[in-house]
Short mmCIF file of C-alpha atoms (C1' of nucleotides) and ligand atoms in Angstrom, two decimals:
data_model
loop_
_atom_site.label_atom_id
_atom_site.label_comp_id
_atom_site.label_asym_id
_atom_site.label_seq_id
_atom_site.Cartn_x
_atom_site.Cartn_y
_atom_site.Cartn_z
CA MET A 1 0.00 0.00 0.00
CA LYS A 2 2.26 2.80 -1.20
CA SER A 3 0.61 6.04 -0.31
CA PRO A 4 1.76 9.32 -1.82
CA ARG A 5 2.69 12.07 0.61
CA ASN A 6 2.05 15.78 0.45
CA THR A 7 5.31 17.49 1.17
CA THR A 8 5.97 21.21 1.23
CA ALA A 9 8.13 20.98 -1.89
CA LYS A 10 5.38 19.24 -3.82
CA THR A 11 2.70 21.64 -2.62
CA VAL A 12 4.69 24.74 -3.49
CA ILE A 13 5.84 23.49 -6.90
CA GLN A 14 2.34 22.34 -7.85
CA ASP A 15 0.91 25.70 -6.82
CA LEU A 16 3.58 27.57 -8.79
CA ILE A 17 2.83 25.70 -12.00
CA VAL A 18 -0.94 25.54 -11.75
CA THR A 19 -1.42 29.23 -10.92
CA SER A 20 1.00 30.37 -13.62
CA ASN A 21 -0.49 31.47 -16.93
CA VAL A 22 2.62 30.37 -18.78
CA ALA A 23 4.59 27.13 -18.69
CA LEU A 24 7.62 27.05 -16.38
CA SER A 25 11.02 25.44 -16.82
CA HIS A 26 12.95 23.56 -14.15
CA SER A 27 15.40 26.43 -13.71
CA GLU A 28 12.60 28.99 -13.46
CA ILE A 29 10.97 26.90 -10.75
CA GLN A 30 14.28 26.54 -8.94
CA LYS A 31 14.76 30.32 -8.89
CA SER A 32 11.27 30.85 -7.48
CA LEU A 33 11.83 28.34 -4.71
CA GLU A 34 14.94 30.16 -3.46
CA GLY A 35 16.61 27.11 -1.95
CA LEU A 36 13.48 25.52 -0.49
CA CYS A 37 14.68 22.15 -1.77
CA ASP A 38 17.38 20.49 -3.84
CA ARG A 39 17.26 20.61 -7.63
CA VAL A 40 17.05 16.82 -7.76
CA THR A 41 13.93 16.99 -5.61
CA ILE A 42 12.36 19.38 -8.11
CA TYR A 43 12.96 16.86 -10.88
CA ARG A 44 11.41 14.08 -8.81
CA VAL A 45 8.42 16.20 -7.81
CA LEU A 46 7.79 17.16 -11.44
CA GLU A 47 7.93 13.48 -12.38
CA ARG A 48 5.40 12.67 -9.68
CA LEU A 49 3.04 15.48 -10.65
CA ILE A 50 3.09 14.30 -14.26
CA LYS A 51 2.29 10.73 -13.19
CA GLU A 52 -0.58 12.04 -11.10
CA GLY A 53 -1.98 13.90 -14.11
CA VAL A 54 -1.66 17.31 -12.46
CA ILE A 55 0.87 18.81 -14.86
CA HIS A 56 2.23 18.02 -18.32
CA LYS A 57 5.60 18.36 -19.95
CA ILE A 58 6.21 20.53 -23.02
CA VAL A 59 9.27 20.15 -25.23
CA ASN A 60 9.69 23.41 -27.07
CA VAL A 61 10.95 23.91 -30.64
CA ASP A 62 14.27 25.08 -29.20
CA GLY A 63 14.50 22.00 -26.97
CA VAL A 64 13.70 23.82 -23.72
CA VAL A 65 11.49 21.71 -21.46
CA LYS A 66 8.64 23.42 -19.63
CA TYR A 67 5.78 22.33 -17.42
CA ALA A 68 2.17 23.47 -17.35
CA GLY A 69 -0.96 22.51 -15.43
CA CYS A 70 -3.46 20.03 -16.83
CA HIS A 71 -7.15 20.82 -17.03
CA SER A 72 -8.78 17.46 -17.62
CA CYS A 73 -6.12 14.78 -17.32
CA SER A 74 -6.99 13.14 -14.02
CA VAL A 75 -6.83 9.60 -15.36
CA LYS A 76 -4.69 9.77 -18.47
CA HIS A 77 -2.83 12.56 -20.20
CA SER A 78 -4.28 13.67 -23.50
CA HIS A 79 -2.76 16.82 -24.92
CA ASN A 80 -3.54 17.37 -28.54
CA HIS A 81 -3.64 21.13 -28.18
CA ILE A 82 -1.05 23.56 -29.48
CA HIS A 83 1.74 25.13 -27.48
CA PHE A 84 2.89 28.57 -28.48
CA SER A 85 6.39 29.79 -27.78
CA CYS A 86 7.21 33.49 -28.03
CA GLN A 87 10.64 34.15 -29.50
CA LYS A 88 10.82 37.55 -27.83
CA CYS A 89 9.62 37.08 -24.23
CA LYS A 90 10.35 33.34 -24.25
CA SER A 91 6.96 32.52 -22.77
CA VAL A 92 5.30 29.19 -23.54
CA THR A 93 1.52 29.11 -23.47
CA CYS A 94 -1.01 26.28 -23.78
CA LEU A 95 -3.69 27.02 -26.36
CA GLU A 96 -6.16 24.47 -25.07
CA ASP A 97 -8.78 25.38 -27.65
CA VAL A 98 -6.59 24.89 -30.70
CA GLU A 99 -6.50 21.28 -31.82
CA PRO A 100 -4.99 20.57 -35.24
CA THR A 101 -6.52 18.04 -37.61
CA PHE A 102 -4.56 15.89 -40.03
CA LYS A 103 -4.70 12.65 -41.99
CA MET A 104 -2.11 10.05 -41.06
CA PRO A 105 -1.09 7.18 -43.33
CA LYS A 106 -2.47 3.89 -42.07
CA LYS A 107 -0.21 1.56 -40.11
CA TYR A 108 1.06 4.34 -37.88
CA ILE A 109 -0.11 3.97 -34.28
CA ILE A 110 -0.16 7.28 -32.43
CA SER A 111 0.12 7.45 -28.68
CA GLU A 112 1.51 10.90 -28.03
CA MET A 113 1.37 14.30 -29.73
CA ASN A 114 3.38 17.48 -29.51
CA PHE A 115 2.40 20.57 -31.48
CA THR A 116 4.61 23.56 -30.91
CA LEU A 117 4.54 26.84 -32.75
CA SER A 118 6.87 29.75 -32.24
CA GLY A 119 6.76 33.39 -33.21
CA LEU A 120 5.39 36.44 -31.43
CA CYS A 121 2.72 36.33 -28.72
CA PRO A 122 -0.08 38.96 -28.50
CA GLN A 123 1.89 40.93 -25.90
CA CYS A 124 4.99 41.10 -28.09
CA SER A 125 3.53 41.56 -31.57
CA MET B 1 33.45 38.27 -49.50
CA LYS B 2 33.26 35.29 -47.19
CA SER B 3 32.97 32.19 -49.31
CA PRO B 4 31.87 28.86 -47.87
CA ARG B 5 34.24 25.93 -48.31
CA ASN B 6 33.54 22.34 -49.07
CA THR B 7 35.43 20.25 -46.58
CA THR B 8 35.45 16.47 -46.30
CA ALA B 9 33.60 16.60 -42.98
CA LYS B 10 30.82 18.69 -44.47
CA THR B 11 30.53 16.51 -47.58
CA VAL B 12 30.38 13.26 -45.62
CA ILE B 13 27.91 14.54 -43.01
CA GLN B 14 25.64 16.05 -45.65
CA ASP B 15 25.68 12.81 -47.62
CA LEU B 16 24.91 10.78 -44.49
CA ILE B 17 21.84 12.84 -43.61
CA VAL B 18 20.45 13.35 -47.09
CA THR B 19 20.70 9.70 -48.14
CA SER B 20 19.22 8.43 -44.86
CA ASN B 21 15.52 7.62 -44.84
CA VAL B 22 15.30 8.48 -41.14
CA ALA B 23 16.49 11.50 -39.21
CA LEU B 24 19.88 11.21 -37.50
CA SER B 25 21.10 12.50 -34.15
CA HIS B 26 24.48 14.06 -33.47
CA SER B 27 25.70 10.95 -31.66
CA GLU B 28 24.51 8.67 -34.46
CA ILE B 29 26.40 10.79 -36.96
CA GLN B 30 29.49 10.74 -34.78
CA LYS B 31 29.44 6.94 -34.64
CA SER B 32 29.12 6.70 -38.41
CA LEU B 33 32.07 9.02 -38.96
CA GLU B 34 34.41 6.86 -36.85
CA GLY B 35 36.72 9.68 -35.82
CA LEU B 36 36.79 11.49 -39.15
CA CYS B 37 36.45 14.75 -37.29
CA ASP B 38 35.90 16.25 -33.86
CA ARG B 39 32.44 16.31 -32.28
CA VAL B 40 32.53 20.10 -32.16
CA THR B 41 33.09 20.15 -35.89
CA ILE B 42 29.97 18.02 -36.35
CA TYR B 43 27.94 20.59 -34.43
CA ARG B 44 29.38 23.41 -36.53
CA VAL B 45 28.79 21.56 -39.80
CA LEU B 46 25.18 20.83 -38.83
CA GLU B 47 24.68 24.50 -38.03
CA ARG B 48 26.09 25.45 -41.41
CA LEU B 49 23.97 22.93 -43.31
CA ILE B 50 20.84 24.25 -41.60
CA LYS B 51 21.73 27.82 -42.52
CA GLU B 52 22.28 26.73 -46.12
CA GLY B 53 18.82 25.12 -46.20
CA VAL B 54 20.17 21.63 -46.85
CA ILE B 55 18.96 19.97 -43.64
CA HIS B 56 16.52 20.78 -40.86
CA LYS B 57 16.50 20.19 -37.14
CA ILE B 58 13.84 18.12 -35.39
CA VAL B 59 13.24 18.29 -31.64
CA ASN B 60 11.48 15.11 -30.66
CA VAL B 61 8.78 14.67 -27.99
CA ASP B 62 11.42 13.10 -25.75
CA GLY B 63 13.79 16.02 -26.32
CA VAL B 64 16.18 14.14 -28.59
CA VAL B 65 17.44 16.34 -31.43
CA LYS B 66 17.70 14.84 -34.90
CA TYR B 67 18.54 16.11 -38.36
CA ALA B 68 16.93 15.32 -41.70
CA GLY B 69 17.38 16.49 -45.28
CA CYS B 70 15.24 19.25 -46.75
CA HIS B 71 13.40 18.83 -50.01
CA SER B 72 12.46 22.36 -51.00
CA CYS B 73 14.06 24.75 -48.57
CA SER B 74 16.80 26.30 -50.68
CA VAL B 75 15.97 29.87 -49.74
CA LYS B 76 14.04 29.65 -46.48
CA HIS B 77 13.07 26.75 -44.25
CA SER B 78 9.38 25.91 -44.18
CA HIS B 79 8.53 22.69 -42.43
CA ASN B 80 4.91 22.37 -41.59
CA HIS B 81 4.90 18.63 -42.05
CA ILE B 82 4.64 16.04 -39.30
CA HIS B 83 7.53 14.13 -37.76
CA PHE B 84 6.85 10.65 -36.49
CA SER B 85 8.92 9.09 -33.75
CA CYS B 86 8.74 5.34 -33.10
CA GLN B 87 8.88 4.46 -29.42
CA LYS B 88 10.18 0.98 -30.22
CA CYS B 89 12.90 1.38 -32.87
CA LYS B 90 13.53 5.05 -31.97
CA SER B 91 13.42 6.09 -35.62
CA VAL B 92 12.28 9.58 -36.55
CA THR B 93 10.71 10.02 -39.96
CA CYS B 94 9.56 13.05 -41.91
CA LEU B 95 6.01 12.67 -43.21
CA GLU B 96 6.30 15.37 -45.85
CA ASP B 97 2.78 14.81 -47.14
CA VAL B 98 1.02 15.23 -43.82
CA GLU B 99 0.32 18.87 -43.03
CA PRO B 100 -2.02 19.63 -40.14
CA THR B 101 -4.61 22.35 -40.32
CA PHE B 102 -5.72 24.49 -37.39
CA LYS B 103 -7.26 27.83 -36.49
CA MET B 104 -5.07 30.14 -34.46
CA PRO B 105 -6.40 33.07 -32.43
CA LYS B 106 -5.55 36.37 -34.09
CA LYS B 107 -2.66 38.42 -32.75
CA TYR B 108 -0.33 35.43 -32.73
CA ILE B 109 2.41 35.69 -35.36
CA ILE B 110 3.73 32.30 -36.38
CA SER B 111 7.21 31.91 -37.80
CA GLU B 112 8.10 28.31 -37.01
CA MET B 113 6.22 25.04 -36.56
CA ASN B 114 7.02 21.70 -35.00
CA PHE B 115 4.58 18.81 -35.17
CA THR B 116 5.83 15.63 -33.59
CA LEU B 117 3.89 12.44 -33.02
CA SER B 118 5.14 9.32 -31.32
CA GLY B 119 3.92 5.76 -31.22
CA LEU B 120 4.65 2.75 -33.40
CA CYS B 121 5.92 2.98 -36.97
CA PRO B 122 4.68 0.60 -39.71
CA GLN B 123 7.68 -1.69 -39.23
CA CYS B 124 7.08 -2.02 -35.49
CA SER B 125 3.29 -2.18 -35.28
"C1'" DT C 1 52.27 29.34 -55.77
"C1'" DT C 2 50.74 32.48 -52.38
"C1'" DA C 3 47.66 35.00 -49.17
"C1'" DC C 4 43.58 35.11 -46.82
"C1'" DT C 5 40.47 33.27 -43.74
"C1'" DA C 6 36.92 29.62 -43.32
"C1'" DA C 7 37.03 25.63 -40.99
"C1'" DC C 8 39.14 22.67 -37.70
"C1'" DG C 9 41.01 20.34 -33.18
"C1'" DC C 10 41.39 20.61 -28.53
"C1'" DA C 11 40.55 21.98 -23.97
"C1'" DA C 12 37.52 23.86 -20.94
"C1'" DC C 13 33.14 25.01 -19.58
"C1'" DA C 14 27.85 25.40 -18.60
"C1'" DC C 15 23.56 23.21 -18.42
"C1'" DT C 16 20.33 19.47 -17.96
"C1'" DG C 17 18.98 15.27 -16.23
"C1'" DT C 18 19.95 10.72 -13.72
"C1'" DT C 19 21.43 7.43 -10.09
"C1'" DG C 20 22.90 5.49 -5.51
"C1'" DC C 21 22.73 5.79 -0.84
"C1'" DA C 22 22.29 7.53 3.75
"C1'" DT C 23 18.95 10.45 6.22
"C1'" DT C 24 14.71 12.73 7.07
"C1'" DT C 25 9.90 13.03 7.55
"C1'" DA C 26 4.78 12.32 6.35
"C1'" DC C 27 1.25 9.66 7.86
"C1'" DA C 28 -1.26 5.36 8.98
"C1'" DA C 29 -1.79 2.34 12.65
"C1'" DA C 30 -1.29 1.25 17.39
"C1'" DT D 1 -0.09 10.85 21.41
"C1'" DT D 2 3.47 7.77 20.18
"C1'" DT D 3 5.64 4.66 16.97
"C1'" DG D 4 6.96 2.12 12.64
"C1'" DT D 5 7.23 2.13 7.78
"C1'" DA D 6 8.69 3.62 3.54
"C1'" DA D 7 7.97 7.79 0.70
"C1'" DA D 8 10.54 11.61 -0.04
"C1'" DT D 9 14.74 14.25 0.41
"C1'" DG D 10 19.82 15.91 0.26
"C1'" DC D 11 24.13 15.28 -1.42
"C1'" DA D 12 27.65 13.68 -4.25
"C1'" DA D 13 28.89 11.86 -8.38
"C1'" DC D 14 28.09 11.02 -12.98
"C1'" DA D 15 26.70 11.07 -18.22
"C1'" DG D 16 25.07 13.49 -22.21
"C1'" DT D 17 24.56 17.57 -24.89
"C1'" DG D 18 25.85 21.80 -26.60
"C1'" DT D 19 28.95 26.13 -26.50
"C1'" DT D 20 33.13 29.09 -26.55
"C1'" DG D 21 38.00 30.62 -27.08
"C1'" DC D 22 42.12 30.16 -29.32
"C1'" DG D 23 45.94 28.50 -31.85
"C1'" DT D 24 46.48 25.66 -36.12
"C1'" DT D 25 45.16 23.65 -40.54
"C1'" DA D 26 43.66 23.72 -45.03
"C1'" DG D 27 40.30 25.35 -49.06
"C1'" DT D 28 40.15 28.47 -52.68
"C1'" DA D 29 40.48 32.83 -55.12
"C1'" DA D 30 43.90 35.67 -56.99
MN1 MN E 1 -0.36 22.26 -22.76
MN1 MN E 2 11.09 16.98 -41.53
ZN1 ZN E 3 5.99 37.29 -26.05
ZN1 ZN E 4 9.68 1.56 -35.29
#
DNA sequence: TTACTAACGCAACACTGTTGCATTTACAAA
DNA sequence: TTTGTAAATGCAACAGTGTTGCGTTAGTAA
C-alpha cells in the first residue's frame, strides 16, 4: 500500500505551476523556490506530478522543457492542443482550444502528440 | 566576400543525412564518422547545413534532437509537415505529405512550426 | 604558388537530467 | 499521542549535450 505524501516541496511546486499562466522550466521553478529544496527533488516532484496527471511536460521547438498545469487529465494525459512559444519574451503558453486536424497514413499507431509553434505572442507583436 | 568551403567533414555529413531515410542525431552521426572529425566540428557543420537550407532540425517529444534532409528549402526553411517518432525502434521520420490544419487566435504571429507524433511505426506495429 | 580566412582540433566550460545511498519526515496504525 | 514504515529528500557523483576561445590547418580565389 504505497501512499503518496504531500510534502511542502510538492505543494509549493504544484501551486507555482498551476497558478502560472505560462509554462515554467525547471530552472525557473528553482529560482522561485529560493533554496526551499534540492534541484534533484524538483525533478522528482515534477515526475510525480506528471504521473498524477496534475501537470504536463512541453518540449519546445528550441529544446527547452517546460511544465504546465493540466485541465482534464486526471486519469490519463491527452494533450492534442497547441503550445505557443514566443521568440521575444520566451513565454510558452497552452492554447487548449486549438486542436490541429490531419490525416495520417495507415499503419502508424499514435500514442503521443506534440504541437509547438513559435513566433510572437499577443503581448509582443 | 566570405565564401563557404567544401570540406570532407561537411561533404560526408551532408551525404549521411540526405541519403538516410530516417532522421539522424548528433551521436549517431558521430558513430558513423568513426573519428573522421571532432564532435565540435559536427555541431558546426550541422549548423552550417541548416543555414544553407540543406537539412533541418527536429526536436522530438522526448527532447532528442535529430537532423533530416530538406526537399524544397533552398531559400528559407518551411517545415509544416509532421515528424513521427517510433517508441520501439527510436526512428524519426519526416512525413512530408502530412500537413495539419488548425485555427489560431488572431494576434499570434507564427514563424516556425514543429509537429511531432510518437507511437509505433509501420515496421514495429 | 601564395595570401587570406573559413574551418578545424582541442581543452575547458555550462547546463540538464539521472542514479545510488544515507537520512529525514509524512502519515497510517497502534 | 506515540511509533513504525517507507515515501521523499539531500548530497555527491556522474553522463550526455551543446557552446566558446584560441591556436592551427587547409580550401580556394587571386
Ligand atoms: Mn499544454
Ligand atoms: Mn522533416
Ligand atoms: Zn511574447
Ligand atoms: Zn519503429
